Coordinates of C-alpha atoms in Angstrom, one line a residue:
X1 CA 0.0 0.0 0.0
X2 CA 1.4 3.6 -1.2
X3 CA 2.2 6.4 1.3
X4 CA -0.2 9.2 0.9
X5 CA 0.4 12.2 2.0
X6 CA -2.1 15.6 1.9
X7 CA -0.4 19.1 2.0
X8 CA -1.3 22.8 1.6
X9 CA -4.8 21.8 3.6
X10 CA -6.2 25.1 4.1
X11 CA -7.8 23.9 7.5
X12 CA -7.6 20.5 9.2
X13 CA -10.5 20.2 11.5
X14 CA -10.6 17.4 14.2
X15 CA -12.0 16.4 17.5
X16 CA -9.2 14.4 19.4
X17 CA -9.3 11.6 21.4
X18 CA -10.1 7.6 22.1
X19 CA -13.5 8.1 23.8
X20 CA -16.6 10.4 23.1
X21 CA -16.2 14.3 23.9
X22 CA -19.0 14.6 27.1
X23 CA -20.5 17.8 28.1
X24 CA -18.9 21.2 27.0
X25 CA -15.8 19.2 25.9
X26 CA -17.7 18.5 22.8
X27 CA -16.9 21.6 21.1
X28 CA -13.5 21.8 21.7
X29 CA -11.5 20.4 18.6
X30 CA -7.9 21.0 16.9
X31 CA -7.6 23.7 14.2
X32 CA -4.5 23.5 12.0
X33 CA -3.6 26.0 9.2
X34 CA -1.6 25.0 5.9
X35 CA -1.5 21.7 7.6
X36 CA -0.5 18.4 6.2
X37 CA -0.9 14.6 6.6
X38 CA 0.4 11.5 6.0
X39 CA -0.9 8.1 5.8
X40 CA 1.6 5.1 5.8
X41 CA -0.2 1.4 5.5
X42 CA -3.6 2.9 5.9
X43 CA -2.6 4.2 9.3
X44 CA -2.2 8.0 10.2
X45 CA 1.2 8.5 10.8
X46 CA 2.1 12.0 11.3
X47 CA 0.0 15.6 11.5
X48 CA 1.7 18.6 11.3
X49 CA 1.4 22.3 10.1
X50 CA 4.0 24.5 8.2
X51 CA 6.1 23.3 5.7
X52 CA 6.3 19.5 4.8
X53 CA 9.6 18.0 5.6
X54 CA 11.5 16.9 3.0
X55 CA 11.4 12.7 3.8
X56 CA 7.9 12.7 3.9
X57 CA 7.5 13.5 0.1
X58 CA 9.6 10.3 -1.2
X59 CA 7.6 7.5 -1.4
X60 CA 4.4 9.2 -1.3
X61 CA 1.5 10.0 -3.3
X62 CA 0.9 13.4 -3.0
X63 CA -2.7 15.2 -2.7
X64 CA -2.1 19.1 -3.3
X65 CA -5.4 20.0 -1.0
X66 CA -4.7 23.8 -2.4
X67 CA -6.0 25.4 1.0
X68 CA -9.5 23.6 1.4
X69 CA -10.8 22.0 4.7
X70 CA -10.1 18.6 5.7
X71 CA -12.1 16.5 8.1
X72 CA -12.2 12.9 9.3
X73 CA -14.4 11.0 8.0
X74 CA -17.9 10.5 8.8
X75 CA -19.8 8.2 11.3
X76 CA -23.2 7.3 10.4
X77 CA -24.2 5.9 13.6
X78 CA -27.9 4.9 13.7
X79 CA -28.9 3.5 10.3
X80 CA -31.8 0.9 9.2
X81 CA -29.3 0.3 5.9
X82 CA -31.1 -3.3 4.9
X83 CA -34.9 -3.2 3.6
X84 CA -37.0 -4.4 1.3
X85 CA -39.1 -2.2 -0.5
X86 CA -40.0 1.3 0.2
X87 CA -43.3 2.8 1.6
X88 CA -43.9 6.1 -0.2
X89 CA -47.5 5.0 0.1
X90 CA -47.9 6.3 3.7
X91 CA -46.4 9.8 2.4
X92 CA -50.1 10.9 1.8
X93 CA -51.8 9.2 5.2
X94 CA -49.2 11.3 7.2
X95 CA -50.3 14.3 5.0
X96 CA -53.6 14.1 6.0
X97 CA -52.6 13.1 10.1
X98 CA -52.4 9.5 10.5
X99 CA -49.7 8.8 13.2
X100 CA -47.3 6.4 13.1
X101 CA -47.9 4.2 15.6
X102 CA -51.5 4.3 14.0
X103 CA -50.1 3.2 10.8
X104 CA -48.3 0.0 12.7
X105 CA -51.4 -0.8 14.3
X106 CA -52.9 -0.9 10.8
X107 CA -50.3 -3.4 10.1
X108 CA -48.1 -0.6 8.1
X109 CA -45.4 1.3 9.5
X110 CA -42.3 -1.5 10.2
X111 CA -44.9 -4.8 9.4
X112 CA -45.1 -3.5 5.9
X113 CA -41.4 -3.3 5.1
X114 CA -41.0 -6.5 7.2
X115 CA -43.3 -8.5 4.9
X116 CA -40.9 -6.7 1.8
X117 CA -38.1 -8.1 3.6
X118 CA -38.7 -11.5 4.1
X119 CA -39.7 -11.9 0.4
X120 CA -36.3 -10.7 -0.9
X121 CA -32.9 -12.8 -1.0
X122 CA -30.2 -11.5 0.7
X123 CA -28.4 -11.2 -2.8
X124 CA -31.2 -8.6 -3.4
X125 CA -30.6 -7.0 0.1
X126 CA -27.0 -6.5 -0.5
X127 CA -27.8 -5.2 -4.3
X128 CA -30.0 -2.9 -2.7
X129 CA -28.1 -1.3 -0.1
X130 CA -25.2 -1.0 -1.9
X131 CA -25.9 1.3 -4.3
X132 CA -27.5 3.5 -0.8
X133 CA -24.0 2.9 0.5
X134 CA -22.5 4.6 -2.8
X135 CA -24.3 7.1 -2.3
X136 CA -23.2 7.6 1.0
X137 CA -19.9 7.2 0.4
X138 CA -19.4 10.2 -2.1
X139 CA -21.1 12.3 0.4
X140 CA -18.5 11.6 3.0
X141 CA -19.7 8.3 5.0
X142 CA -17.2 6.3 5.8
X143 CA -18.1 4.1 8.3
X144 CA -21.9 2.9 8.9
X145 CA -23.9 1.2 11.5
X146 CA -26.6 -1.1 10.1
X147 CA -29.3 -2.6 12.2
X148 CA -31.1 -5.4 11.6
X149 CA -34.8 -5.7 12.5
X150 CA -37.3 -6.2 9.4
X151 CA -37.2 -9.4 9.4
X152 CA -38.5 -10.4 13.1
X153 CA -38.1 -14.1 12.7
X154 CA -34.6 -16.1 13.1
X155 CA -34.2 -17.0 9.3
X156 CA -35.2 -13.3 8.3
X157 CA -33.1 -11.6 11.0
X158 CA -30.2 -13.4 10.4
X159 CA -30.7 -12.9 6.6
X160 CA -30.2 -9.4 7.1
X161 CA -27.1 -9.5 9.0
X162 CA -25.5 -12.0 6.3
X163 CA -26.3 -9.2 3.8
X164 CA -24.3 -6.9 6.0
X165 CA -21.5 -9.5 5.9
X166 CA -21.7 -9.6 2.4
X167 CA -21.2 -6.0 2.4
X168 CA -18.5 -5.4 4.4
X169 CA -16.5 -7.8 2.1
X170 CA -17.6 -6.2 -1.3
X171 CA -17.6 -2.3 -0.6
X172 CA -15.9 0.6 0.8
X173 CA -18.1 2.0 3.6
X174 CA -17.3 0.3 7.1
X175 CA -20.1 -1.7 8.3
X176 CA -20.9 -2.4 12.0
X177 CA -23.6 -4.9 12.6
X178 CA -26.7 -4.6 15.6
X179 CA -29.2 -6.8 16.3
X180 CA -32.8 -5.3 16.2
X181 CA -35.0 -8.4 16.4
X182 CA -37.2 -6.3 19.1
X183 CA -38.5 -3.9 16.4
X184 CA -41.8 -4.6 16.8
X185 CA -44.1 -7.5 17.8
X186 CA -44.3 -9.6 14.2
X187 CA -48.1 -10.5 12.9
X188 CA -47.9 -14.4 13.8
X189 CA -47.2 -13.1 17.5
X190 CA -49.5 -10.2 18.0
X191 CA -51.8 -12.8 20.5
X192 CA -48.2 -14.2 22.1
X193 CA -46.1 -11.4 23.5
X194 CA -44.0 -14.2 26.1
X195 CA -43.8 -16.1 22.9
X196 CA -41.8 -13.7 20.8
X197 CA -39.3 -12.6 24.0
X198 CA -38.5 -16.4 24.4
X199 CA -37.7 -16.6 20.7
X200 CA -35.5 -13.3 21.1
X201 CA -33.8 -13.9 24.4
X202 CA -33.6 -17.8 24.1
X203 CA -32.8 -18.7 20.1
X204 CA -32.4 -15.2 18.4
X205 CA -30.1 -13.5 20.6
X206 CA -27.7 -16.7 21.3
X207 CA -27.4 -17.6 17.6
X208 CA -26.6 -13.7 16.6
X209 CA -23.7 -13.8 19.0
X210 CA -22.9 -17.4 18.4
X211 CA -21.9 -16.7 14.9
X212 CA -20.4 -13.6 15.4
X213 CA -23.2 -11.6 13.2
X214 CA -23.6 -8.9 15.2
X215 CA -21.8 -6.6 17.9
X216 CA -24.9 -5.0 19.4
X217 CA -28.3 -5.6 20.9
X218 CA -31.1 -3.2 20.2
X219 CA -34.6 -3.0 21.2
X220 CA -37.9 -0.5 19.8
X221 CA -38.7 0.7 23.7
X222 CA -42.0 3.0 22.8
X223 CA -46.0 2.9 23.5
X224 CA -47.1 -0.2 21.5
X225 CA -44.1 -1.7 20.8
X226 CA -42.0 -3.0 24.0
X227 CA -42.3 -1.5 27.3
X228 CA -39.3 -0.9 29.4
X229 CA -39.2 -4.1 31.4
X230 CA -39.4 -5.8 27.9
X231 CA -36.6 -3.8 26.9
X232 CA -34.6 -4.5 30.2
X233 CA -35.2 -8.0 29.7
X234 CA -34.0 -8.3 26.1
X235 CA -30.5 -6.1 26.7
X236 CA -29.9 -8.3 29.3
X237 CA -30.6 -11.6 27.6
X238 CA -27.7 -9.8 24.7
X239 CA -25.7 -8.8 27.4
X240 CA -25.3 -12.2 28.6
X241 CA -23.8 -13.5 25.2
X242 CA -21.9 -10.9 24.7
X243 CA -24.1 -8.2 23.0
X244 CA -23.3 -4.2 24.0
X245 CA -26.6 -2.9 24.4
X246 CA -28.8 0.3 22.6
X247 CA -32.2 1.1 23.0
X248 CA -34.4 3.5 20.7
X249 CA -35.9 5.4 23.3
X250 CA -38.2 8.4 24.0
X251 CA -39.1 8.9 20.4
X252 CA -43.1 9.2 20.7
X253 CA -44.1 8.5 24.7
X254 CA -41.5 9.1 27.6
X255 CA -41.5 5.7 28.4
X256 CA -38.7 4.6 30.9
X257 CA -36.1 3.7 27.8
X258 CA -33.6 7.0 28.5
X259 CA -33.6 5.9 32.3
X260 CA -32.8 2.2 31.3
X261 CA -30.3 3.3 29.2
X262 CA -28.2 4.9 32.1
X263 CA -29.1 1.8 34.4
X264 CA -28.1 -0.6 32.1
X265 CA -24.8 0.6 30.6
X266 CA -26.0 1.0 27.6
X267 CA -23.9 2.5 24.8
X268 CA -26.2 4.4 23.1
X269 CA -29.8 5.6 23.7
X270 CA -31.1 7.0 20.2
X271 CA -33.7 9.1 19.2
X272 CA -34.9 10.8 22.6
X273 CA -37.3 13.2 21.3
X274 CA -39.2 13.2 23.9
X275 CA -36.1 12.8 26.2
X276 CA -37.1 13.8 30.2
X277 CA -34.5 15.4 32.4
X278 CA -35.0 12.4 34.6
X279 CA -33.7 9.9 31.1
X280 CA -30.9 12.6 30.8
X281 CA -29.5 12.3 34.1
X282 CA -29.7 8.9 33.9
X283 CA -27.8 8.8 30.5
X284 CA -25.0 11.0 32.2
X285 CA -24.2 8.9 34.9
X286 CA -24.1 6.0 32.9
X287 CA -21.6 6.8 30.6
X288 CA -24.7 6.2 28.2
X289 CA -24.0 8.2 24.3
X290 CA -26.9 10.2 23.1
X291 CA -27.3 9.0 19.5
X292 CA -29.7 11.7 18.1
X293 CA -31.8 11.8 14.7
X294 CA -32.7 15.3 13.4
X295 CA -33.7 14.7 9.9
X296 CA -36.3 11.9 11.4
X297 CA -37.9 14.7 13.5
X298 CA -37.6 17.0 10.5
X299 CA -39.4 14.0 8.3
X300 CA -41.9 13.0 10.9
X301 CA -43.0 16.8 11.8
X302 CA -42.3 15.8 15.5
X303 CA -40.3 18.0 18.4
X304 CA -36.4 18.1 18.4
X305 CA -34.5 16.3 20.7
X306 CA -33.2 18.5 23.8
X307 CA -29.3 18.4 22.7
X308 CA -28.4 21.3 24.6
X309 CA -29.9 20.1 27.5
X310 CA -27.9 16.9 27.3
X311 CA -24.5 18.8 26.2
X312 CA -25.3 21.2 29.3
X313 CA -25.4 17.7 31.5
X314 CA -22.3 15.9 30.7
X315 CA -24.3 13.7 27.8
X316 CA -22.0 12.7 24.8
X317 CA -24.1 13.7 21.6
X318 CA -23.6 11.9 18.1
X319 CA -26.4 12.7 15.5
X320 CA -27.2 10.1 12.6
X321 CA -29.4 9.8 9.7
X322 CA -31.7 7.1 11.0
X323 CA -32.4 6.4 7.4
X324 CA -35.1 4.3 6.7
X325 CA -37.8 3.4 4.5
X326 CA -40.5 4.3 7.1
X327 CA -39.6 7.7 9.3
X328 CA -36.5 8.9 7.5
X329 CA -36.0 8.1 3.8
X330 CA -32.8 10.2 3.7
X331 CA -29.0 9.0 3.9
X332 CA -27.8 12.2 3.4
X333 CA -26.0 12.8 6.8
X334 CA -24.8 16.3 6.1
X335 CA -28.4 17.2 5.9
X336 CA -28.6 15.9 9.2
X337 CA -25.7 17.8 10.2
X338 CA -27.2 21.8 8.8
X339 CA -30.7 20.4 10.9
X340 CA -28.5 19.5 14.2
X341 CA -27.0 23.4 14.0
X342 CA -30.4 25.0 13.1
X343 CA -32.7 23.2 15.4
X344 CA -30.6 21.7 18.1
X345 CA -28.2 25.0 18.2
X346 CA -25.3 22.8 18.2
X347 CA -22.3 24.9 16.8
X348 CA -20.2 23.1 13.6
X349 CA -17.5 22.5 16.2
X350 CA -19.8 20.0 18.3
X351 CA -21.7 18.7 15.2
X352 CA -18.5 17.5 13.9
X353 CA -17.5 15.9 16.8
X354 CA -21.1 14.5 16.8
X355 CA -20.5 12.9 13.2
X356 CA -17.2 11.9 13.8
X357 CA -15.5 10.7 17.0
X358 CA -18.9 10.5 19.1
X359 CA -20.3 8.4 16.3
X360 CA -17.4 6.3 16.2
X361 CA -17.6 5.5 20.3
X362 CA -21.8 5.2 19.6
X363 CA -20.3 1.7 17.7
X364 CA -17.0 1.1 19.8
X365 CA -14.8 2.5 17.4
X366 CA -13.5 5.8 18.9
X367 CA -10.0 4.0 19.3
X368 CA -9.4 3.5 15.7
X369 CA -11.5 5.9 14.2
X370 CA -13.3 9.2 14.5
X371 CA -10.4 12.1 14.7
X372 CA -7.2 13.1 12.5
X373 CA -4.4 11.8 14.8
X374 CA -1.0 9.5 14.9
X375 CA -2.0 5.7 15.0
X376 CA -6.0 6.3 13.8
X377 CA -6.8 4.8 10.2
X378 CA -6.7 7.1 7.5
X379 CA -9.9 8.0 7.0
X380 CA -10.2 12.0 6.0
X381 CA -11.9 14.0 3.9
X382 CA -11.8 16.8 1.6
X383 CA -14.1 19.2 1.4
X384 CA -14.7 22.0 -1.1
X385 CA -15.3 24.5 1.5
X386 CA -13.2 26.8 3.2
X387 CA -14.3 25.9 6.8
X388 CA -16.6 24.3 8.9
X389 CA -19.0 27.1 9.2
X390 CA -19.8 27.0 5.3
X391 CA -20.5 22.8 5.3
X392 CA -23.3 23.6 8.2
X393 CA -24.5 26.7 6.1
X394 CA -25.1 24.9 2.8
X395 CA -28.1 23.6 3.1
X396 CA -28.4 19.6 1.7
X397 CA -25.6 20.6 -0.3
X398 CA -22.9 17.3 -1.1
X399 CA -19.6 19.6 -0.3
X400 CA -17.3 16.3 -0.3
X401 CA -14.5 16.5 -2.8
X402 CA -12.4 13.8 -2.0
X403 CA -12.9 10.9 0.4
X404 CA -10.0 8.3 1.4
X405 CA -10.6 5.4 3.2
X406 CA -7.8 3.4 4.9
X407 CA -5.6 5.5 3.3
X408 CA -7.0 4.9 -0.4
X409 CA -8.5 7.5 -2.4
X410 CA -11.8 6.4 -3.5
X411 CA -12.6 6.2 -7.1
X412 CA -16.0 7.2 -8.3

């Protein structure tokens, strides 16, 4: 693998660190001018600013940045990446006021896209995402997390995590794997609630961790779906094979899934509309990450999540896309990013730190990824903007010049 080594970068911007920025912290990243980098093997092996000394250049392909901003790459932390089918159908039942938990109850919502799901293959799966993933990629992604959860039976479920396999060996973008069998209660148990938590906590959850297809253990905690000794019950069941818990919590009803977060270490609570300061204390003391979906509230019309109020507590914030066929048809994380500045009032500092090294420690990857530093992997971009301030200004703009991934450039 060729050195590569990026000079005359106008502005390198980076959070720094091996673990999520908490609190106040979260706004506090590097700023070089007329910086340079260099990548050796895929690793990051030296940052620096002034003028690039002379043994750097042999060896090495060199990237004439010509003063524009450089970032790591980014973490998309919170995504629903494998689905079949779409549901643009419901587009004109929200128009006219139809919930969404009153579209599951209908047997829409998540039971649609599940019964799309379990008709594909996972060749189809894979197809499918992967051209989302390209997509992704040339707007700066480069690594992903990818839940499973529309399929909701063992075969189905694990169907969807082979896809995600298959992925990781055939594209760019960096996969990471959790396990969402606890999406919603499937049609064949809608009379048998015990009866689907034995299947999930005594077959599902032992196989997924068994054959190593996923890292995490999610569960839907929400009014309708599973109640928060449900949820308890299921991260537990995933903690005792070896599954690092998340819970999708506080998204429609306050509910008790914030709270459990914090009690039961897990790594990420996501969503937390609705979040109450009683869920936010609890987050903080637990360590727990607040994985936060802007461009879902955007979508669904609903409130914002209180990220100041978390930032102001000591909670770690990452945002995501969320992107789904259902609540958030959009991969487009730098949207996500100009929503999390205008309606959570985060400042560009703390949203890139929310898309990059908070993300990467909402999937256990801070260590290797997530910041510009000595002994990360070389993932960076370039961006044809001048600073941070103008990628949060531009409005669903794609601003990504160049993205290099372990080092590589990526060829479009």
């Amino acid at each position: 693998m060729a050195n590569l080594l990026l000079k005359n970068i106008g502005l390198l911007a980076t959070p720094t660190g091996s673990a999520a920025r908490r609190g106040r912290e979260q706004g506090e990243i590097t700023l070089l001018k007329n910086a340079y980098v260099l990548i050796k093997d895929g690793m990051i092996a030296a940052v620096g600013s002034g003028e690039v000394p002379a043994g750097m250049l042999e060896n090495a392909e060199v990237v004439d940045v010509k003063g524009r901003l450089v970032t790591p790459g980014l973490v998309d932390a919170h995504t629903h990446l494998i689905f079949g089918g779409w549901r643009q159908n419901e587009l004109g039942l929200k128009l006219h006021g139809v919930t969404y938990l009153e579209i599951l109850a209908q047997g829409g919502g998540i039971l649609s896209t599940v019964r799309a799901t379990r008709a594909a293959s996972e060749e189809e799966l894979a197809d499918k995402a992967a051209k989302e993933l390209s997509t992704m990629l040339r707007m700066g992604v480069t690594t992903c997390e990818a839940k499973s959860g529309y399929g909701l039976d063992p075969e189905d479920e694990y169907k969807q995590l082979r896809a995600i396999r298959r992925l990781n060996e055939t594209q760019k973008v960096e996969l990471i794997p959790t396990f969402l069998g606890a999406h919603a209660l499937p049609e064949e148990f809608k009379n048998d609630r015990e009866g689907f938590l034995r299947l999930l906590c005594e077959e599902m959850i032992p196989t997924v961790a068994r054959e190593h297809l996923a890292e995490f253990c999610d569960v839907f905690c929400e009014t309708g779906v599973f109640t928060a000794q449900e949820s308890r019950r299921i991260l537990e069941a995933g903690k005792k094979y070896g599954l690092t818990p998340k819970i999708h919590a506080d998204e429609i009803d306050p509910i008790g899934g914030s709270q459990l977060a914090g009690e039961i270490g897990a790594i990420t609570a996501e969503h937390l509309i609705v979040c109450p300061e009683e869920g936010i204390a609890s987050m903080a003391k637990g360590g727990t990450i607040a994985c936060l979906l802007p461009a879902t509230s955007f979508y669904l019309g609903a409130s914002f999540a209180p990220a100041r109020a978390m930032i102001d507590a000591g909670v770690a914030v990452a945002v995501a896309t969320d992107f789904n066929p259902g609540s958030c048809p959009s991969s487009n994380l730098q949207l996500a990013m100009n929503i999390a500045c205008l309606k959570y009032r985060l400042t560009p500092e703390e949203v890139l730190t929310s898309v990059t090294l908070n993300g990467a420690a909402g999937i256990r990857r801070a260590d290797r990824i997530g910041s510009v530093e000595v002994g990360k992997q070389g993932d960076l971009l370039v961006w044809d903007a001048p600073d941070l301030d103008y990628i949060c200004y531009r409005l669903g703009a794609n601003l990504v010049d160049t993205v290099i991934k372990k080092g590589e450039i990526v060829r479009f």
